[in-house]
Coordinates of C-alpha atoms in Angstrom, one line a residue:
Chain A
M1 CA -14.9 -8.1 3.3
A2 CA -15.0 -4.7 1.8
E3 CA -18.6 -3.6 1.2
F4 CA -17.9 -0.6 -1.0
D5 CA -14.5 0.9 -0.8
I6 CA -12.8 3.4 -3.0
N7 CA -9.0 2.9 -3.1
I8 CA -7.0 6.0 -4.3
L9 CA -3.9 4.6 -6.1
G10 CA -2.9 7.9 -7.6
C11 CA -4.4 11.4 -7.7
G12 CA -1.7 13.5 -9.4
S13 CA -2.0 15.0 -12.9
A14 CA 0.2 14.8 -16.0
L15 CA 3.6 16.0 -14.8
P16 CA 5.4 13.5 -12.6
T17 CA 6.2 14.6 -9.0
T18 CA 7.5 12.8 -5.9
R19 CA 4.3 13.7 -4.1
H20 CA 1.6 12.1 -6.3
L21 CA 1.2 9.3 -8.8
A22 CA -0.8 9.4 -12.0
T23 CA -4.5 8.8 -11.8
S24 CA -5.9 5.4 -10.8
Q25 CA -8.6 4.2 -8.4
I26 CA -10.0 0.8 -7.5
I27 CA -13.5 0.3 -6.4
D28 CA -13.8 -2.8 -4.1
L29 CA -17.4 -3.9 -4.0
R30 CA -18.0 -7.0 -2.0
D31 CA -14.4 -8.1 -2.9
K32 CA -14.8 -7.7 -6.7
L33 CA -12.5 -5.0 -8.0
Y34 CA -13.3 -2.4 -10.7
M35 CA -10.5 -0.1 -11.8
V36 CA -11.0 3.5 -13.0
D37 CA -8.2 4.9 -15.0
C38 CA -4.7 3.4 -15.0
G39 CA -1.9 5.9 -15.1
E40 CA 1.8 4.9 -15.2
G41 CA 2.9 3.0 -12.1
T42 CA -0.6 1.7 -11.2
Q43 CA 0.5 -2.0 -11.1
V44 CA 3.3 -1.2 -8.6
Q45 CA 0.9 0.9 -6.5
M46 CA -1.4 -2.1 -6.4
R47 CA 1.4 -4.1 -4.9
H48 CA 2.1 -1.4 -2.3
M49 CA -1.6 -1.3 -1.4
R50 CA -1.8 -5.1 -1.4
I51 CA -4.7 -5.2 -3.9
K52 CA -5.2 -8.6 -5.5
F53 CA -4.7 -8.6 -9.2
S54 CA -6.9 -11.7 -9.7
R55 CA -10.1 -10.0 -8.4
L56 CA -10.0 -7.3 -11.1
N57 CA -12.4 -8.0 -14.0
H58 CA -13.3 -4.5 -15.3
I59 CA -11.3 -1.4 -16.1
F60 CA -12.9 1.9 -16.9
I61 CA -10.9 4.5 -18.8
S62 CA -12.1 8.1 -18.7
H63 CA -10.1 9.5 -21.6
L64 CA -6.9 8.9 -23.7
H65 CA -4.5 11.2 -21.9
G66 CA -1.4 9.4 -20.8
D67 CA -1.7 10.1 -17.1
H68 CA -5.0 8.1 -17.2
C69 CA -3.9 5.1 -19.2
F70 CA -0.1 4.6 -19.6
G71 CA -0.2 2.0 -16.9
L72 CA -2.4 -0.3 -19.0
P73 CA 0.3 -2.1 -21.0
G74 CA 2.3 -3.1 -17.9
L75 CA -0.8 -4.2 -16.0
L76 CA -2.2 -6.3 -18.9
S77 CA 1.2 -8.0 -19.4
T78 CA 1.5 -8.7 -15.6
L79 CA -2.0 -10.3 -15.5
G80 CA -0.8 -12.6 -18.3
M81 CA 2.4 -13.5 -16.4
L82 CA 0.3 -14.2 -13.3
G83 CA -1.6 -16.8 -15.3
R84 CA -4.9 -15.1 -15.5
T85 CA -7.5 -17.0 -17.7
G86 CA -10.7 -15.1 -17.2
E87 CA -11.8 -12.4 -19.6
L88 CA -10.9 -8.8 -18.7
V89 CA -13.1 -6.0 -20.0
I90 CA -11.7 -2.6 -20.6
H91 CA -14.3 0.1 -21.1
G92 CA -13.3 3.4 -22.7
P93 CA -13.5 5.9 -25.5
K94 CA -13.2 4.8 -29.1
E95 CA -9.4 5.7 -29.4
L96 CA -8.6 3.1 -26.7
E97 CA -8.7 0.3 -29.3
N98 CA -6.2 2.1 -31.5
Y99 CA -3.9 2.5 -28.5
L100 CA -4.1 -1.0 -27.1
R101 CA -4.2 -3.1 -30.3
P102 CA -0.5 -2.4 -31.4
V103 CA 0.7 -2.8 -27.8
L104 CA -1.1 -6.2 -27.4
T105 CA 0.3 -7.3 -30.8
I106 CA 3.9 -6.4 -30.0
F107 CA 4.1 -7.3 -26.3
C108 CA 1.3 -9.7 -25.4
K109 CA 1.6 -12.6 -27.9
G110 CA 0.1 -15.7 -26.4
L111 CA -1.7 -13.9 -23.5
P112 CA -3.5 -16.7 -21.6
Y113 CA -6.7 -14.6 -21.2
E114 CA -9.1 -12.6 -23.4
I115 CA -9.2 -8.8 -23.4
R116 CA -12.5 -7.4 -24.5
I117 CA -12.6 -3.7 -25.3
N118 CA -16.0 -2.1 -24.8
T119 CA -16.3 1.2 -26.6
V120 CA -18.0 3.9 -24.5
D121 CA -19.8 6.8 -26.1
T122 CA -18.4 9.6 -23.9
Y123 CA -21.1 12.0 -25.0
Q124 CA -24.0 9.9 -23.6
H125 CA -25.1 9.1 -20.1
S126 CA -25.8 5.4 -20.5
L127 CA -25.5 2.0 -18.8
I128 CA -22.0 0.7 -19.5
M129 CA -22.0 -2.5 -17.6
E130 CA -24.0 -4.4 -15.0
D131 CA -23.4 -7.4 -12.8
R132 CA -25.0 -8.9 -9.7
S133 CA -23.7 -6.2 -7.4
L134 CA -23.4 -3.1 -9.5
S135 CA -24.4 -1.0 -12.5
V136 CA -22.0 1.4 -14.1
Y137 CA -23.1 4.5 -16.1
S138 CA -21.1 6.9 -18.1
I139 CA -21.1 10.6 -17.2
P140 CA -20.3 12.9 -20.1
L141 CA -17.6 15.4 -19.1
K142 CA -16.2 18.5 -20.8
H143 CA -12.5 18.1 -21.6
R144 CA -10.1 18.7 -24.5
I145 CA -10.7 15.3 -25.9
P146 CA -13.6 12.8 -25.6
C147 CA -13.9 12.1 -21.9
C148 CA -16.4 10.7 -19.5
G149 CA -16.7 10.0 -15.8
Y150 CA -18.3 6.9 -14.3
L151 CA -21.2 6.4 -11.9
F152 CA -21.0 3.3 -9.8
V153 CA -24.5 2.3 -8.5
E154 CA -24.6 -0.6 -6.0
K155 CA -27.5 -2.9 -6.4
Q156 CA -29.8 -3.1 -3.5
K157 CA -28.8 -6.1 -1.4
E158 CA -31.4 -8.6 -0.2
A159 CA -32.8 -8.2 3.3
H160 CA -31.4 -10.2 6.1
I161 CA -33.6 -13.0 7.4
L162 CA -34.5 -12.9 11.1
R163 CA -33.9 -16.6 11.7
E164 CA -35.8 -16.8 15.0
M165 CA -38.9 -15.3 13.3
T166 CA -38.9 -17.6 10.3
D167 CA -38.4 -20.5 12.6
F168 CA -41.3 -19.3 14.7
Y169 CA -43.6 -19.1 11.7
Q170 CA -42.2 -22.2 10.2
V171 CA -41.4 -20.6 6.9
P172 CA -40.3 -23.3 4.5
V173 CA -36.8 -23.1 3.0
R174 CA -38.2 -22.7 -0.5
M175 CA -39.8 -19.4 0.4
M176 CA -36.7 -17.8 1.9
Q177 CA -35.4 -16.3 -1.4
E178 CA -38.7 -14.5 -2.0
I179 CA -38.8 -13.2 1.6
K180 CA -35.3 -11.9 1.3
R181 CA -36.6 -9.9 -1.7
G182 CA -39.5 -8.4 0.2
A183 CA -42.4 -10.9 0.0
D184 CA -44.8 -11.4 2.9
F185 CA -45.5 -14.8 4.3
I186 CA -48.9 -16.5 4.5
T187 CA -49.2 -19.2 7.1
E188 CA -51.2 -22.4 6.6
E189 CA -53.9 -20.7 8.6
G190 CA -54.0 -17.9 6.1
E191 CA -52.4 -15.3 8.4
I192 CA -50.3 -12.7 6.6
I193 CA -46.9 -12.1 8.2
P194 CA -45.6 -8.8 6.9
N195 CA -42.1 -9.0 5.5
A196 CA -40.9 -6.4 8.0
R197 CA -41.4 -8.9 10.9
L198 CA -39.4 -11.6 9.1
T199 CA -36.4 -9.5 7.9
H200 CA -34.0 -6.8 8.8
P201 CA -33.5 -4.5 5.9
A202 CA -30.2 -4.4 4.0
K203 CA -28.2 -1.2 4.1
P204 CA -29.3 1.2 1.5
A205 CA -27.4 0.8 -1.8
K206 CA -24.7 3.4 -2.3
R207 CA -23.6 5.4 -5.3
Y208 CA -20.1 6.7 -6.2
A209 CA -19.4 9.2 -9.0
Y210 CA -15.9 9.6 -10.5
C211 CA -15.6 12.9 -12.5
S212 CA -12.1 13.5 -14.0
D213 CA -10.9 15.3 -16.1
T214 CA -13.4 18.1 -16.7
A215 CA -13.9 21.8 -17.0
F216 CA -16.6 23.3 -14.7
Y217 CA -19.6 21.6 -16.2
P218 CA -23.0 21.8 -14.3
N219 CA -24.6 19.6 -16.9
I220 CA -23.3 16.6 -14.9
I221 CA -25.4 17.6 -11.9
P222 CA -28.6 15.6 -12.7
Y223 CA -26.4 12.4 -13.0
I224 CA -24.7 12.7 -9.7
E225 CA -27.4 14.3 -7.6
G226 CA -27.3 13.1 -4.0
V227 CA -24.5 10.5 -4.5
D228 CA -22.8 9.1 -1.4
L229 CA -19.4 10.2 -2.7
L230 CA -18.2 12.4 -5.5
Y231 CA -14.6 12.4 -6.7
H232 CA -14.2 15.6 -8.7
E233 CA -11.0 16.8 -10.3
A234 CA -9.6 20.0 -8.8
T235 CA -6.5 20.5 -10.8
F236 CA -6.1 24.2 -10.0
A237 CA -6.4 26.8 -7.2
E238 CA -8.6 29.8 -7.8
C239 CA -5.6 32.0 -8.7
D240 CA -5.1 29.8 -11.7
A241 CA -8.8 29.8 -12.8
A242 CA -7.8 31.2 -16.2
R243 CA -5.4 28.3 -16.8
A244 CA -8.2 25.8 -15.7
K245 CA -10.6 27.2 -18.2
E246 CA -7.9 27.2 -21.0
T247 CA -7.0 23.5 -20.3
F248 CA -10.6 22.3 -19.6
H249 CA -9.9 21.6 -16.0
S250 CA -11.6 22.7 -12.8
T251 CA -10.6 24.6 -9.7
A252 CA -11.2 23.3 -6.2
K253 CA -13.9 25.9 -5.8
Q254 CA -15.6 24.8 -9.0
A255 CA -15.5 21.2 -7.8
A256 CA -17.1 22.2 -4.5
E257 CA -19.7 24.2 -6.4
I258 CA -20.7 21.1 -8.3
A259 CA -20.8 19.1 -5.1
K260 CA -23.0 21.7 -3.4
R261 CA -25.4 22.0 -6.2
A262 CA -25.7 18.3 -6.6
Q263 CA -26.1 17.9 -2.9
V264 CA -23.7 15.0 -2.7
K265 CA -23.0 13.5 0.7
Q266 CA -19.2 13.6 0.5
L267 CA -16.7 15.3 -1.8
V268 CA -13.1 14.1 -2.5
I269 CA -10.9 16.2 -4.8
G270 CA -7.8 15.2 -6.7
H271 CA -5.9 15.4 -10.0
Y272 CA -3.7 18.1 -8.5
S273 CA -1.4 20.2 -10.8
A274 CA 2.3 19.6 -10.1
R275 CA 2.6 23.3 -9.3
Y276 CA 1.1 23.0 -5.8
E277 CA 3.5 21.7 -3.2
N278 CA 0.9 22.4 -0.5
L279 CA -2.7 21.5 -1.1
S280 CA -4.2 23.4 1.9
Q281 CA -5.1 26.2 -0.4
L282 CA -7.2 23.9 -2.6
K283 CA -9.0 22.5 0.5
Q284 CA -9.6 25.9 1.9
E285 CA -11.1 27.2 -1.3
A286 CA -13.4 24.2 -1.6
D287 CA -14.4 24.3 2.0
E288 CA -15.7 27.8 1.6
I289 CA -18.4 26.4 -0.7
Y290 CA -18.8 22.8 0.4
T291 CA -18.0 22.1 4.0
D292 CA -15.4 19.5 4.8
T293 CA -13.9 18.5 1.4
T294 CA -11.5 15.6 1.5
L295 CA -8.1 15.8 -0.2
A296 CA -7.4 12.6 -2.1
N297 CA -4.0 11.0 -1.4
E298 CA -2.2 8.0 -2.5
G299 CA -3.1 4.9 -0.4
M300 CA -6.3 6.5 0.9
V301 CA -9.3 4.1 1.2
I302 CA -12.8 5.6 1.6
S303 CA -15.5 3.2 2.8
L304 CA -19.0 3.9 1.8
S305 CA -20.7 1.3 3.8
Chain B
M1 CA 30.0 17.8 -12.2
A2 CA 29.6 14.1 -12.7
E3 CA 32.6 12.7 -14.7
F4 CA 31.1 9.3 -15.5
D5 CA 28.3 8.1 -13.2
I6 CA 25.9 5.3 -13.6
N7 CA 22.5 5.9 -11.9
I8 CA 20.4 2.9 -11.2
L9 CA 16.8 3.9 -11.6
G10 CA 15.3 0.4 -11.5
C11 CA 16.8 -3.1 -11.4
G12 CA 13.8 -5.4 -11.1
S13 CA 12.4 -7.6 -13.8
A14 CA 9.0 -8.1 -15.3
L15 CA 6.7 -8.7 -12.4
P16 CA 6.0 -5.7 -10.2
T17 CA 7.2 -5.8 -6.6
T18 CA 7.4 -3.3 -3.8
R19 CA 11.2 -3.8 -3.6
H20 CA 12.4 -3.0 -7.1
L21 CA 11.3 -0.9 -10.1
A22 CA 11.4 -1.9 -13.8
T23 CA 14.8 -1.5 -15.6
S24 CA 16.2 1.9 -16.3
Q25 CA 19.6 3.5 -15.9
I26 CA 21.1 6.9 -16.6
I27 CA 24.7 7.4 -17.6
D28 CA 25.8 10.9 -16.6
L29 CA 28.9 11.8 -18.5
R30 CA 30.2 15.3 -17.8
D31 CA 26.6 16.4 -17.2
K32 CA 25.2 15.0 -20.4
L33 CA 22.6 12.2 -19.7
Y34 CA 22.2 9.0 -21.7
M35 CA 19.4 6.6 -20.7
V36 CA 19.5 2.9 -21.1
D37 CA 16.1 1.2 -21.0
C38 CA 13.0 2.9 -19.7
G39 CA 10.7 0.7 -17.7
E40 CA 7.3 1.8 -16.3
G41 CA 7.8 4.4 -13.6
T42 CA 11.1 5.8 -14.9
Q43 CA 10.0 9.4 -15.1
V44 CA 8.9 9.4 -11.5
Q45 CA 12.1 7.8 -10.4
M46 CA 14.0 10.5 -12.3
R47 CA 12.2 13.0 -10.1
H48 CA 13.0 11.0 -6.9
M49 CA 16.7 11.0 -7.9
R50 CA 16.6 14.6 -9.0
I51 CA 17.8 13.9 -12.5
K52 CA 17.3 16.7 -14.9
F53 CA 15.0 15.9 -17.8
S54 CA 16.5 18.6 -20.0
R55 CA 20.0 17.1 -20.1
L56 CA 18.8 13.9 -21.7
N57 CA 19.4 13.6 -25.4
H58 CA 19.8 9.9 -26.1
I59 CA 17.8 6.8 -25.0
F60 CA 19.1 3.3 -25.7
I61 CA 16.5 0.5 -25.6
S62 CA 17.9 -3.1 -25.3
H63 CA 14.8 -4.9 -26.4
L64 CA 11.0 -4.7 -26.7
H65 CA 9.9 -6.3 -23.5
G66 CA 7.6 -4.1 -21.4
D67 CA 9.8 -3.9 -18.3
H68 CA 12.4 -2.2 -20.5
C69 CA 10.3 0.3 -22.4
F70 CA 6.8 0.9 -21.0
G71 CA 8.1 4.1 -19.4
L72 CA 8.8 5.7 -22.8
P73 CA 5.3 7.1 -23.6
G74 CA 5.1 8.9 -20.3
L75 CA 8.6 10.2 -20.5
L76 CA 8.2 11.4 -24.1
S77 CA 4.9 13.2 -23.2
T78 CA 6.5 14.8 -20.1
L79 CA 9.5 16.1 -22.1
G80 CA 6.9 17.8 -24.4
M81 CA 5.0 19.4 -21.5
L82 CA 8.3 20.6 -20.1
G83 CA 8.8 22.6 -23.3
R84 CA 11.7 20.6 -24.8
T85 CA 12.7 21.8 -28.2
G86 CA 15.9 19.9 -28.9
E87 CA 15.9 16.6 -30.8
L88 CA 15.7 13.4 -28.8
V89 CA 17.2 10.2 -30.3
I90 CA 15.9 6.8 -29.3
H91 CA 18.1 3.9 -30.3
G92 CA 16.7 0.4 -30.3
P93 CA 15.6 -2.7 -32.2
K94 CA 13.4 -2.5 -35.3
E95 CA 10.2 -3.2 -33.5
L96 CA 10.6 0.1 -31.5
E97 CA 9.2 2.1 -34.3
N98 CA 6.0 0.0 -34.5
Y99 CA 5.6 0.5 -30.8
L100 CA 6.2 4.2 -30.6
R101 CA 4.5 5.5 -33.7
P102 CA 0.9 4.8 -32.7
V103 CA 1.6 6.1 -29.2
L104 CA 3.1 9.4 -30.6
T105 CA 0.2 9.8 -33.0
I106 CA -2.5 9.3 -30.4
F107 CA -0.9 11.0 -27.4
C108 CA 1.8 13.4 -28.6
K109 CA 0.1 15.6 -31.2
G110 CA 2.0 18.9 -31.5
L111 CA 5.0 17.8 -29.5
P112 CA 7.4 20.8 -29.5
Y113 CA 10.5 18.6 -30.2
E114 CA 11.6 16.0 -32.7
I115 CA 12.0 12.4 -31.9
R116 CA 14.4 10.4 -34.1
I117 CA 14.3 6.7 -33.9
N118 CA 17.6 5.1 -34.8
T119 CA 17.2 1.4 -35.6
V120 CA 19.9 -0.8 -34.1
D121 CA 20.8 -4.1 -35.6
T122 CA 20.9 -6.2 -32.4
Y123 CA 22.9 -9.0 -34.0
Q124 CA 25.9 -6.8 -34.8
H125 CA 28.6 -5.2 -32.6
S126 CA 28.7 -1.7 -34.1
L127 CA 29.0 2.0 -33.4
I128 CA 25.6 3.3 -32.6
M129 CA 26.3 6.9 -31.8
E130 CA 29.2 9.2 -31.1
D131 CA 29.6 12.7 -29.7
R132 CA 32.4 14.7 -28.3
S133 CA 32.5 12.8 -25.0
L134 CA 31.5 9.3 -25.9
S135 CA 31.1 6.5 -28.3
V136 CA 28.3 3.9 -27.8
Y137 CA 28.5 0.4 -29.3
S138 CA 25.9 -2.4 -29.5
I139 CA 26.6 -5.7 -27.8
P140 CA 24.7 -8.6 -29.3
L141 CA 22.9 -10.6 -26.6
K142 CA 21.0 -13.9 -26.5
H143 CA 17.4 -13.5 -25.5
R144 CA 14.0 -14.6 -26.5
I145 CA 13.6 -11.6 -28.9
P146 CA 16.1 -9.4 -30.6
C147 CA 18.1 -7.8 -27.8
C148 CA 21.5 -6.0 -27.4
G149 CA 23.5 -4.5 -24.6
Y150 CA 25.4 -1.2 -25.0
L151 CA 29.0 -0.4 -24.4
F152 CA 29.7 3.2 -23.4
V153 CA 33.3 4.3 -24.2
E154 CA 34.4 7.6 -22.9
K155 CA 36.6 9.6 -25.2
Q156 CA 40.1 10.4 -23.9
K157 CA 40.1 13.9 -22.4
E158 CA 42.8 16.4 -23.3
A159 CA 45.8 16.7 -21.0
H160 CA 45.8 19.5 -18.4
I161 CA 48.3 22.3 -19.2
L162 CA 50.9 23.0 -16.5
R163 CA 50.5 26.8 -16.6
E164 CA 53.8 27.6 -14.8
M165 CA 55.7 25.5 -17.3
T166 CA 54.1 26.9 -20.4
D167 CA 54.7 30.4 -19.0
F168 CA 58.3 29.5 -18.3
Y169 CA 58.9 28.4 -21.9
Q170 CA 56.7 31.2 -23.2
V171 CA 54.5 28.9 -25.2
P172 CA 52.3 31.0 -27.4
V173 CA 48.5 30.7 -26.9
R174 CA 48.0 29.4 -30.5
M175 CA 50.0 26.3 -29.6
M176 CA 48.1 25.4 -26.5
Q177 CA 45.5 23.2 -28.2
E178 CA 48.1 21.0 -29.9
I179 CA 50.0 20.7 -26.6
K180 CA 46.8 19.6 -24.8
R181 CA 46.6 16.9 -27.4
G182 CA 50.1 15.7 -26.8
A183 CA 52.5 17.8 -29.0
D184 CA 56.0 18.7 -27.8
F185 CA 57.0 22.3 -27.9
I186 CA 60.0 23.7 -29.8
T187 CA 61.5 26.9 -28.4
E188 CA 62.8 29.7 -30.7
E189 CA 66.2 28.4 -29.9
G190 CA 65.2 25.0 -31.3
E191 CA 65.1 23.2 -27.9
I192 CA 62.5 20.4 -27.8
I193 CA 60.4 20.5 -24.6
P194 CA 58.7 17.1 -24.3
N195 CA 55.0 17.2 -23.8
A196 CA 55.3 15.4 -20.5
R197 CA 57.0 18.5 -19.0
L198 CA 54.2 20.8 -20.1
T199 CA 51.1 18.8 -19.2
H200 CA 49.6 16.7 -16.6
P201 CA 47.9 13.7 -18.2
A202 CA 44.1 13.5 -18.1
K203 CA 42.5 10.5 -16.3
P204 CA 42.3 7.4 -18.5
A205 CA 39.1 7.1 -20.4
K206 CA 36.5 4.7 -18.9
R207 CA 34.3 2.1 -20.3
Y208 CA 30.9 0.8 -19.1
A209 CA 29.1 -2.2 -20.5
Y210 CA 25.4 -2.8 -19.9
C211 CA 24.2 -6.4 -20.6
S212 CA 20.6 -7.1 -20.0
D213 CA 18.6 -9.3 -20.8
T214 CA 20.6 -12.3 -21.8
A215 CA 21.2 -16.0 -21.4
F216 CA 24.8 -17.0 -20.4
Y217 CA 26.6 -15.9 -23.6
P218 CA 30.4 -16.0 -23.6
N219 CA 30.4 -14.5 -27.2
I220 CA 30.1 -11.1 -25.6
I221 CA 33.4 -11.4 -23.8
P222 CA 35.6 -9.9 -26.5
Y223 CA 33.4 -6.8 -26.6
I224 CA 33.5 -6.1 -22.8
E225 CA 37.0 -7.3 -22.0
G226 CA 38.6 -5.2 -19.2
V227 CA 35.8 -2.7 -18.9
D228 CA 35.7 -0.5 -15.8
L229 CA 32.2 -1.6 -15.0
L230 CA 30.0 -4.4 -16.2
Y231 CA 26.3 -4.4 -15.4
H232 CA 25.1 -8.0 -16.2
E233 CA 21.7 -9.3 -15.6
A234 CA 21.3 -12.0 -12.9
T235 CA 17.7 -12.8 -12.9
F236 CA 18.0 -16.1 -11.1
A237 CA 19.8 -17.9 -8.4
E238 CA 21.6 -21.2 -9.2
C239 CA 18.7 -23.3 -7.9
D240 CA 16.6 -21.9 -10.7
A241 CA 19.3 -22.4 -13.4
A242 CA 16.9 -24.5 -15.5
R243 CA 14.3 -21.7 -15.5
A244 CA 17.1 -19.2 -16.5
K245 CA 18.0 -21.3 -19.5
E246 CA 14.4 -21.7 -20.5
T247 CA 13.7 -18.0 -20.4
F248 CA 17.1 -16.9 -21.8
H249 CA 18.2 -15.3 -18.6
S250 CA 21.3 -15.7 -16.5
T251 CA 22.0 -16.8 -13.0
A252 CA 24.2 -14.7 -10.7
K253 CA 26.9 -17.3 -11.0
Q254 CA 26.8 -17.1 -14.8
A255 CA 27.1 -13.3 -14.7
A256 CA 30.1 -13.6 -12.4
E257 CA 31.6 -16.2 -14.8
I258 CA 31.3 -13.7 -17.7
A259 CA 32.8 -10.9 -15.5
K260 CA 35.7 -13.1 -14.5
R261 CA 36.5 -14.4 -18.0
A262 CA 36.3 -10.8 -19.4
Q263 CA 38.5 -9.6 -16.5
V264 CA 36.2 -6.6 -15.9
K265 CA 37.3 -4.3 -13.1
Q266 CA 33.9 -4.2 -11.4
L267 CA 30.6 -6.2 -11.6
V268 CA 27.1 -5.0 -10.8
I269 CA 24.3 -7.4 -11.1
G270 CA 20.5 -6.7 -11.4
H271 CA 17.2 -7.6 -13.1
Y272 CA 16.2 -9.7 -10.2
S273 CA 13.3 -12.1 -10.4
A274 CA 10.4 -11.1 -8.2
R275 CA 10.7 -14.5 -6.5
Y276 CA 13.7 -13.5 -4.3
E277 CA 12.9 -11.4 -1.3
N278 CA 16.4 -11.6 -0.2
L279 CA 19.3 -11.1 -2.6
S280 CA 22.2 -12.3 -0.5
Q281 CA 22.0 -15.7 -2.1
L282 CA 22.6 -14.1 -5.5
K283 CA 25.6 -12.1 -4.2
Q284 CA 27.1 -15.1 -2.5
E285 CA 26.8 -17.2 -5.6
A286 CA 28.4 -14.5 -7.7
D287 CA 31.1 -13.8 -5.2
E288 CA 32.3 -17.4 -5.3
I289 CA 33.4 -16.7 -8.9
Y290 CA 34.1 -13.0 -9.0
T291 CA 35.1 -11.4 -5.8
D292 CA 33.0 -8.5 -4.5
T293 CA 30.1 -8.3 -6.8
T294 CA 27.8 -5.3 -6.3
L295 CA 24.0 -5.8 -6.0
A296 CA 22.3 -3.0 -8.0
N297 CA 19.6 -1.2 -6.1
E298 CA 17.2 1.7 -6.9
G299 CA 18.9 5.0 -6.3
M300 CA 22.4 3.7 -6.4
V301 CA 25.0 5.9 -8.2
I302 CA 28.3 4.3 -9.3
S303 CA 31.1 6.7 -10.1
L304 CA 33.7 5.5 -12.6
S305 CA 36.0 8.5 -12.3

């Protein structure tokens, strides 16, 4: 079972190339799937990466540019044809509803499942959704249109019971849940057994921040400080910094600057402009600021656990 | 220069697979491109097949099912980003306008070129467009929603002048155009030189019929009789004939039956259901009726000239 994996389905930008696909990622957290962005071709790429359609319950859309959402109509139709019945929630900016409603009306008559659109205020850092494993927060970004990133915060897992110890102290079954959550145990004789002797701590909860598309925007630093992994867009090389500024995108160096200042544990860059056949320049420019940047690529899976 | 080529970009059906892409074809007639249907992923496939975006001026949509038109928003956006200025005409059923208008409003503000939507009456066989090289006619099909095929009829090219003969008879330059079109030449002495001595005939004009999606529908036969190439959908094998009927699709055998009765010169089948990993069964069933059926495949180019 995947503990906390980030699957890169596509990491290109708006213009189609044979090297990269439009943006989409799937976060696989304890076998529940959360999609971020859904560019054209996402559903086919899910097939290529053998990602199960049925485990997907939430889609987060960063902004209404085609390379981040033109895969939605196909994916939503396919989920219907596959006989999905459970609700699907799509989180995204206000305009998402105007985009999807006509598509659903024309193409998805009699869909066997509900689609709920949850409007996200892209200008606020706030809690967007929460379930047993995860909380997701918006990260306001700076782009040409309303746009936000998403911060995926794993919930702390319960500690593992050390069976031989609980047997030894004859801990009753009804106490186990509390002990998993950190309680000490008091024996019939009144002896306090500290939790640390009864359990093995769970791995620390992880955090993943997705930031695309955005200009260089240090305001995001407080939200992403110390995350285990930051995906930051790096559309341009430094020689095209003027173009980056003009189009509200970042250079690889700027992405690295954000990663360094936020002291993130790992940096992955993507959303490459179609103009670069070779991405070594982007990596080199990022590495000068933040050591060992990872270049995203289609099919890449990054495990946080 | 391509004389009359059919490029198969995708020949799968609605459910995504790793083997086939959603439907799209490009007819390359003397280097002008005409697209038929535009499923998700078409623009990326154009890149893979090195098809030039700038030479495309007409798109024909058969019907409003997603696997035949979900690639339009991405393609239309890309054409804008590539700086297109010439008008693009999209021909298709009435519902096309309801689908595209909201998409254009939300995603294509300030597009540098005009998009004209030409509504096609899918229940009529009529002339849809015409230019110097080609006439395109609708072919009414029988599907769950309004749907038509398209018949591409090349215009007869002018005959080739036999230069040594026109020199010998001292044909004046001003006469050449008429002679290319079939006129005889009368010398100053009144001698009639028959056209056949002055020219070499152009190759006969070719016809291509695209018929997808449709139930078995012999009504189309008069429209496609004797065409040089018929693309007919063959979603199902004979064992799934009931499912074909129910969903208004054809079996490979039915496609071959249409091809045989219409005496077409070549048959290509496609629009395969995702359930068939191996298509040899479809070919075999078609071949029993119509010898030497071609199985469409992504990247295939069929030359009619």
